[in-house]
Short mmCIF file of C-alpha atoms and ligand atoms in Angstrom, two decimals:
data_model
loop_
_atom_site.label_atom_id
_atom_site.label_comp_id
_atom_site.label_asym_id
_atom_site.label_seq_id
_atom_site.Cartn_x
_atom_site.Cartn_y
_atom_site.Cartn_z
CA MET A 5 209.49 83.09 87.13
CA ILE A 6 208.13 83.50 83.55
CA THR A 7 208.18 80.19 81.64
CA GLN A 8 206.25 78.63 78.77
CA PRO A 9 202.63 78.98 79.94
CA LEU A 10 201.22 75.59 78.90
CA THR A 11 201.84 71.93 78.33
CA VAL A 12 199.31 70.28 76.03
CA LEU A 13 198.61 66.84 77.46
CA ASP A 14 196.88 65.50 74.37
CA HIS A 15 196.96 67.34 71.08
CA HIS A 16 193.62 65.82 70.19
CA TYR A 17 191.89 67.07 73.32
CA GLU A 18 189.58 69.25 71.24
CA GLU A 19 188.00 66.18 69.77
CA LEU A 20 186.71 65.28 73.23
CA SER A 21 188.37 61.91 72.72
CA ASP A 22 185.45 59.65 71.88
CA ASP A 23 184.25 61.10 68.56
CA GLY A 24 180.66 61.44 69.70
CA LYS A 25 180.06 57.77 70.48
CA ASP A 26 178.57 58.94 73.76
CA VAL A 27 176.18 61.23 71.83
CA ILE A 28 174.95 58.31 69.72
CA GLN A 29 174.47 56.20 72.82
CA GLY A 30 172.82 58.95 74.87
CA LEU A 31 170.34 59.93 72.15
CA SER A 32 169.49 56.32 71.29
CA GLN A 33 168.30 55.45 74.78
CA THR A 34 165.11 56.25 76.70
CA PRO A 35 165.13 58.68 78.41
CA LYS A 36 167.65 60.53 76.25
CA THR A 37 170.81 61.94 77.84
CA LEU A 38 173.78 64.06 76.78
CA SER A 39 177.09 64.49 78.59
CA PRO A 40 177.59 67.83 80.41
CA LYS A 41 181.05 68.06 78.80
CA TYR A 42 179.22 69.38 75.70
CA PHE A 43 178.29 72.55 77.62
CA TYR A 44 181.82 73.83 77.37
CA ASP A 45 182.60 75.14 73.91
CA ASP A 46 183.95 78.73 73.91
CA HIS A 47 180.46 80.26 74.13
CA GLY A 48 179.37 77.80 76.81
CA SER A 49 182.44 78.60 78.92
CA LEU A 50 181.58 82.31 78.71
CA LEU A 51 177.98 81.59 79.70
CA PHE A 52 179.24 79.58 82.68
CA GLU A 53 181.37 82.54 83.80
CA LYS A 54 178.17 84.64 83.64
CA ILE A 55 176.25 82.05 85.68
CA CYS A 56 178.88 82.33 88.42
CA ASP A 57 178.01 86.04 88.83
CA LEU A 58 174.21 85.60 88.89
CA PRO A 59 172.43 86.69 92.08
CA GLU A 60 170.62 83.33 92.36
CA TYR A 61 173.75 81.19 91.75
CA TYR A 62 175.18 81.22 95.29
CA PRO A 63 177.88 78.46 94.99
CA THR A 64 180.70 80.54 93.46
CA ARG A 65 180.51 83.51 95.82
CA THR A 66 179.90 81.30 98.86
CA GLU A 67 182.96 79.16 98.15
CA ALA A 68 184.99 82.33 97.45
CA TRP A 69 183.91 83.69 100.85
CA ILE A 70 185.12 80.51 102.59
CA LEU A 71 188.42 80.56 100.68
CA ASN A 72 189.05 84.22 101.46
CA LYS A 73 188.35 83.65 105.15
CA TYR A 74 190.33 80.45 105.63
CA ALA A 75 193.11 80.43 102.98
CA ASP A 76 195.77 81.44 105.55
CA GLU A 77 194.72 78.58 107.82
CA ILE A 78 194.83 76.10 104.91
CA ALA A 79 198.35 77.24 103.98
CA GLU A 80 199.47 76.97 107.61
CA ILE A 81 198.21 73.38 107.83
CA THR A 82 199.72 72.15 104.55
CA ASN A 83 202.85 74.32 104.47
CA CYS A 84 204.44 75.16 101.14
CA CYS A 85 203.69 72.41 98.62
CA GLU A 86 203.03 71.95 94.95
CA LEU A 87 199.52 73.32 94.29
CA ILE A 88 197.59 71.52 91.56
CA GLU A 89 194.11 72.67 90.54
CA LEU A 90 191.76 70.48 88.51
CA GLY A 91 189.36 72.48 86.32
CA SER A 92 190.97 75.82 87.14
CA GLY A 93 188.97 77.95 84.64
CA SER A 94 190.03 81.56 85.17
CA SER A 95 191.69 80.72 88.56
CA THR A 96 189.87 83.72 90.09
CA LYS A 97 188.99 82.13 93.44
CA THR A 98 192.41 80.47 93.62
CA GLN A 99 194.14 83.79 94.16
CA ALA A 100 193.07 83.77 97.79
CA LEU A 101 195.10 80.56 98.17
CA LEU A 102 198.08 81.87 96.18
CA ASP A 103 198.15 85.01 98.35
CA ALA A 104 198.14 82.86 101.48
CA TYR A 105 200.98 80.63 100.25
CA GLN A 106 202.95 83.71 99.24
CA LYS A 107 202.88 84.80 102.88
CA ILE A 108 204.41 81.54 104.14
CA ALA A 109 206.91 80.76 101.37
CA ASN A 110 209.03 82.67 98.90
CA SER A 111 208.25 80.38 96.05
CA CYS A 112 205.58 77.75 95.40
CA ARG A 113 204.64 75.81 92.31
CA TYR A 114 201.09 76.15 90.94
CA LEU A 115 199.80 73.90 88.15
CA PRO A 116 196.31 74.85 86.89
CA ILE A 117 194.63 72.20 84.70
CA ASP A 118 191.79 72.87 82.27
CA VAL A 119 190.36 71.73 78.92
CA SER A 120 189.81 75.28 77.74
CA GLY A 121 193.13 76.43 76.23
CA GLY A 122 192.24 80.11 75.76
CA ILE A 123 191.16 80.79 79.32
CA LEU A 124 194.04 78.69 80.74
CA LYS A 125 196.74 80.50 78.78
CA THR A 126 195.35 83.95 79.64
CA SER A 127 195.13 83.17 83.34
CA VAL A 128 198.62 81.59 83.49
CA LEU A 129 200.16 84.67 81.84
CA GLN A 130 198.33 87.00 84.24
CA LEU A 131 199.29 84.93 87.28
CA GLN A 132 202.95 84.69 86.20
CA GLU A 133 203.00 88.47 86.22
CA LYS A 134 201.18 88.82 89.53
CA TYR A 135 203.22 86.13 91.35
CA PRO A 136 206.71 86.46 89.79
CA ASP A 137 208.36 84.29 92.46
CA PHE A 138 205.99 81.38 91.90
CA SER A 139 206.53 78.71 89.29
CA ILE A 140 203.22 78.64 87.38
CA HIS A 141 202.52 76.30 84.50
CA GLY A 142 199.22 75.25 82.91
CA LEU A 143 198.34 71.71 81.87
CA LEU A 144 195.88 71.62 79.00
CA GLY A 145 193.78 68.47 79.07
CA THR A 146 191.02 66.51 80.77
CA TYR A 147 191.09 65.47 84.44
CA GLU A 148 191.87 61.90 83.40
CA GLN A 149 194.82 62.93 81.21
CA ALA A 150 196.14 65.25 83.91
CA LEU A 151 195.85 62.70 86.71
CA VAL A 152 197.67 60.07 84.63
CA HIS A 153 200.35 62.65 83.74
CA LEU A 154 200.76 63.55 87.43
CA GLU A 155 200.98 59.95 88.65
CA SER A 156 204.69 59.63 87.86
CA ASN A 157 207.29 59.97 90.60
CA TYR A 158 207.72 63.35 92.21
CA LEU A 159 209.56 64.65 95.23
CA GLN A 160 207.76 67.69 96.60
CA SER A 161 204.62 67.36 98.72
CA ARG A 162 201.37 68.23 97.01
CA MET A 163 197.91 69.65 97.47
CA LEU A 164 195.46 68.77 94.73
CA PHE A 165 192.31 70.86 94.70
CA PHE A 166 188.96 70.53 93.03
CA LEU A 167 186.69 73.49 93.68
CA GLY A 168 183.24 74.73 92.61
CA SER A 169 181.47 71.45 93.48
CA SER A 170 182.30 70.06 90.05
CA LEU A 171 182.31 66.66 91.77
CA GLY A 172 178.51 67.09 91.86
CA ASN A 173 178.35 66.68 88.09
CA PHE A 174 179.61 63.08 88.38
CA ASN A 175 177.24 60.24 89.19
CA GLN A 176 178.17 57.95 92.08
CA GLU A 177 180.16 55.55 89.87
CA GLU A 178 182.10 58.34 88.13
CA CYS A 179 182.73 59.94 91.53
CA ASP A 180 184.19 56.67 92.81
CA ILE A 181 186.52 56.29 89.83
CA PHE A 182 187.60 59.94 90.14
CA LEU A 183 188.40 59.69 93.87
CA ASN A 184 190.39 56.49 93.25
CA GLN A 185 192.42 58.41 90.64
CA ILE A 186 192.96 61.24 93.10
CA SER A 187 194.37 58.98 95.79
CA ARG A 188 196.61 57.23 93.22
CA THR A 189 198.03 60.64 92.23
CA LEU A 190 198.99 61.52 95.81
CA LYS A 191 201.53 60.00 98.18
CA THR A 192 201.19 59.59 101.95
CA GLY A 193 201.04 62.97 103.64
CA ASP A 194 199.78 64.85 100.56
CA PHE A 195 196.57 66.88 100.69
CA PHE A 196 193.31 67.09 98.73
CA LEU A 197 191.07 70.16 99.04
CA LEU A 198 187.51 69.63 97.83
CA GLY A 199 184.67 72.17 97.46
CA VAL A 200 181.15 70.69 97.71
CA ASP A 201 177.71 72.23 97.43
CA LEU A 202 175.52 71.13 100.33
CA GLN A 203 171.86 70.06 100.60
CA LYS A 204 169.45 72.93 101.22
CA PRO A 205 165.80 73.86 100.58
CA LYS A 206 164.42 73.05 97.13
CA ASP A 207 163.35 76.63 96.34
CA ILE A 208 166.88 78.02 96.79
CA LEU A 209 168.36 75.25 94.63
CA GLU A 210 165.78 75.49 91.86
CA ALA A 211 166.16 79.29 91.68
CA ALA A 212 169.94 78.87 91.27
CA TYR A 213 169.44 76.69 88.19
CA ASN A 214 166.40 78.51 86.71
CA ASP A 215 167.69 82.07 87.00
CA SER A 216 165.46 85.01 86.11
CA GLN A 217 167.84 86.35 83.42
CA GLU A 218 167.68 82.91 81.74
CA VAL A 219 171.46 82.61 81.45
CA THR A 220 171.28 78.98 82.63
CA ALA A 221 168.62 78.33 79.99
CA ALA A 222 170.97 79.74 77.32
CA PHE A 223 173.82 77.62 78.75
CA ASN A 224 171.69 74.46 78.56
CA LEU A 225 170.41 75.19 75.02
CA ASN A 226 173.92 76.08 73.84
CA MET A 227 174.75 72.39 74.17
CA LEU A 228 172.56 71.74 71.11
CA SER A 229 174.28 74.53 69.13
CA HIS A 230 177.62 73.02 70.13
CA LEU A 231 176.50 69.60 68.82
CA ASN A 232 175.35 71.29 65.60
CA TRP A 233 178.78 72.70 64.80
CA ARG A 234 180.75 69.77 66.16
CA PHE A 235 178.76 67.03 64.42
CA GLN A 236 177.04 68.90 61.54
CA GLY A 237 173.65 68.73 63.20
CA ASN A 238 170.36 70.53 62.67
CA PHE A 239 168.97 70.93 66.19
CA ASP A 240 166.54 73.87 66.30
CA ILE A 241 167.03 75.33 69.77
CA ASN A 242 163.61 77.01 69.55
CA LEU A 243 162.01 73.56 69.73
CA PHE A 244 163.42 72.88 73.23
CA LYS A 245 162.82 74.45 76.64
CA HIS A 246 165.16 74.49 79.62
CA GLN A 247 164.05 73.28 83.05
CA ALA A 248 165.98 72.36 86.19
CA ILE A 249 164.29 70.44 88.99
CA TYR A 250 165.59 69.32 92.38
CA ASN A 251 165.17 65.58 92.87
CA GLN A 252 164.79 65.29 96.65
CA VAL A 253 165.16 61.51 96.65
CA ASP A 254 168.58 61.52 95.00
CA ASN A 255 169.54 64.99 96.31
CA GLN A 256 170.43 66.31 92.90
CA ILE A 257 169.51 69.07 90.50
CA GLU A 258 168.55 67.59 87.13
CA MET A 259 168.75 69.83 84.07
CA TYR A 260 166.51 68.96 81.17
CA LEU A 261 165.75 70.17 77.66
CA HIS A 262 162.06 69.49 77.00
CA CYS A 263 160.99 68.92 73.39
CA GLN A 264 158.09 71.18 72.29
CA LYS A 265 157.11 69.46 69.03
CA ASP A 266 157.45 66.09 67.21
CA HIS A 267 160.45 66.30 64.86
CA TRP A 268 163.55 64.57 63.46
CA VAL A 269 167.10 65.76 64.14
CA SER A 270 170.15 64.59 62.24
CA LEU A 271 173.83 64.75 63.15
CA GLU A 272 175.52 64.06 59.84
CA ALA A 273 179.05 63.55 61.11
CA LEU A 274 177.74 60.79 63.38
CA ASP A 275 175.47 59.32 60.72
CA LEU A 276 172.64 59.69 63.24
CA LYS A 277 168.94 60.51 62.82
CA VAL A 278 166.88 60.79 65.97
CA PHE A 279 163.14 61.32 66.46
CA PHE A 280 162.05 63.66 69.25
CA GLU A 281 158.50 63.43 70.52
CA VAL A 282 156.65 66.39 71.98
CA GLY A 283 156.91 66.23 75.79
CA GLU A 284 160.05 64.08 75.92
CA SER A 285 163.20 65.35 77.59
CA ILE A 286 166.97 65.16 77.33
CA LEU A 287 168.80 64.98 80.66
CA THR A 288 171.89 67.18 80.18
CA GLU A 289 173.30 67.41 83.70
CA ILE A 290 173.02 66.28 87.27
CA SER A 291 174.39 68.46 90.04
CA ARG A 292 174.49 66.47 93.26
CA LYS A 293 174.13 68.21 96.59
CA PHE A 294 176.13 66.67 99.39
CA ASP A 295 175.99 65.96 103.08
CA LEU A 296 179.35 66.70 104.72
CA GLY A 297 179.43 63.62 106.97
CA THR A 298 178.64 61.25 104.09
CA MET A 299 181.23 62.92 101.87
CA GLU A 300 183.90 62.69 104.55
CA LYS A 301 183.19 58.95 104.94
CA GLN A 302 183.45 58.44 101.18
CA LEU A 303 186.79 60.26 101.13
CA GLN A 304 187.98 58.18 104.07
CA SER A 305 187.12 54.98 102.18
CA LYS A 306 189.70 56.13 99.59
CA GLY A 307 192.33 56.73 102.28
CA LEU A 308 191.66 60.49 102.30
CA ASN A 309 191.22 61.46 105.96
CA THR A 310 189.60 64.77 106.82
CA VAL A 311 191.96 67.22 108.50
CA LYS A 312 189.50 70.11 108.71
CA THR A 313 186.21 71.22 107.15
CA TRP A 314 184.99 74.79 106.74
CA THR A 315 181.54 76.11 105.77
CA ASP A 316 179.86 79.50 105.38
CA GLU A 317 177.54 80.95 108.01
CA GLN A 318 174.42 79.41 106.41
CA GLY A 319 176.04 76.01 105.91
CA TRP A 320 175.36 76.14 102.17
CA PHE A 321 178.80 75.14 100.88
CA GLY A 322 181.64 73.05 102.32
CA LEU A 323 185.39 73.00 101.87
CA ILE A 324 187.04 69.76 103.00
CA LEU A 325 190.80 69.46 103.48
CA CYS A 326 191.89 65.84 103.63
CA GLN A 327 195.19 64.05 103.72
CA LEU A 328 196.33 60.69 102.35
C1 AVI B 29 180.29 73.23 86.93
N1 AVI B 29 179.20 72.83 87.83
C2 AVI B 29 179.70 72.63 89.20
C3 AVI B 29 178.00 73.67 87.76
C4 AVI B 29 176.92 73.16 88.75
O1 AVI B 29 176.42 74.00 89.51
O2 AVI B 29 176.65 71.97 88.78
C5 AVI B 29 177.43 73.67 86.35
C6 AVI B 29 176.15 74.42 86.23
N2 AVI B 29 175.08 73.99 85.62
C7 AVI B 29 174.13 74.90 85.67
N3 AVI B 29 174.57 75.92 86.36
C8 AVI B 29 175.85 75.66 86.72
#
């Protein structure tokens, strides 16, 4: 069924909603931080797609392997329902699920949600062609906007899914707020499918975030170029160096940009001047690595009870299907 590909949830989504107040706050504190949402301008989104194909970055292909192997079983458990994907990107991995649902039902509804309009529109148009009996419609906006939009009354049963271990980029408090929103968006009997990257040896994790082709380094540094065009800044990316370390106490990768020289940076649109000292660092991202049992308990505390969990042969990545 070919329909309008997208609904824009907030026409001002491109302004990232808070006009850089978070940049002022993050760069005014010690240690300095920046929100990972600034990775994803058009160039950053392309670099992320490249990261997903890197030999060292195992999460994407490992999760795809699990989905390909178990999609039929997932569809059998949930039956035909409205499929809603948060942060769908190019929806590449999702096709294993769509194929499985196609086998059990003539028509299903699939709603991919993303902040990147270009990639969302392209993938919706391609999927509408590939799955003509499905009703496929993109929602352009942030997770928060989408979850509020989806809260209203609805009849069909649902499966919300959040893949790629994007949950790992939230700190514990953000994770709590997000999971509360998820359970508010579902009604009793609905499903939530969550992909999580699991704890594993430090050397494997650090290699995945310090790849030999330096694509992750370019992705991290691109955040500064993004801030330059968005807020009329003068960051010199040659004065910063990328590094990712695995913090074994908090079980998280931490991505930093280390300053190589004393200098001032200004962001004119924010009326901000910041001094950077040689040796100091900006924390740009955390990527938490989970333990399945602990994650299942956290989901349960939100009323989301595990129905079944799947992992790969090495136990590197987990896919949890839970039900409200
Ligand atoms: C999007 N997110 C789950 C990725 C991750 O692995 O935390 C982002 C990323 N950062 C560096 N490489 C990939």
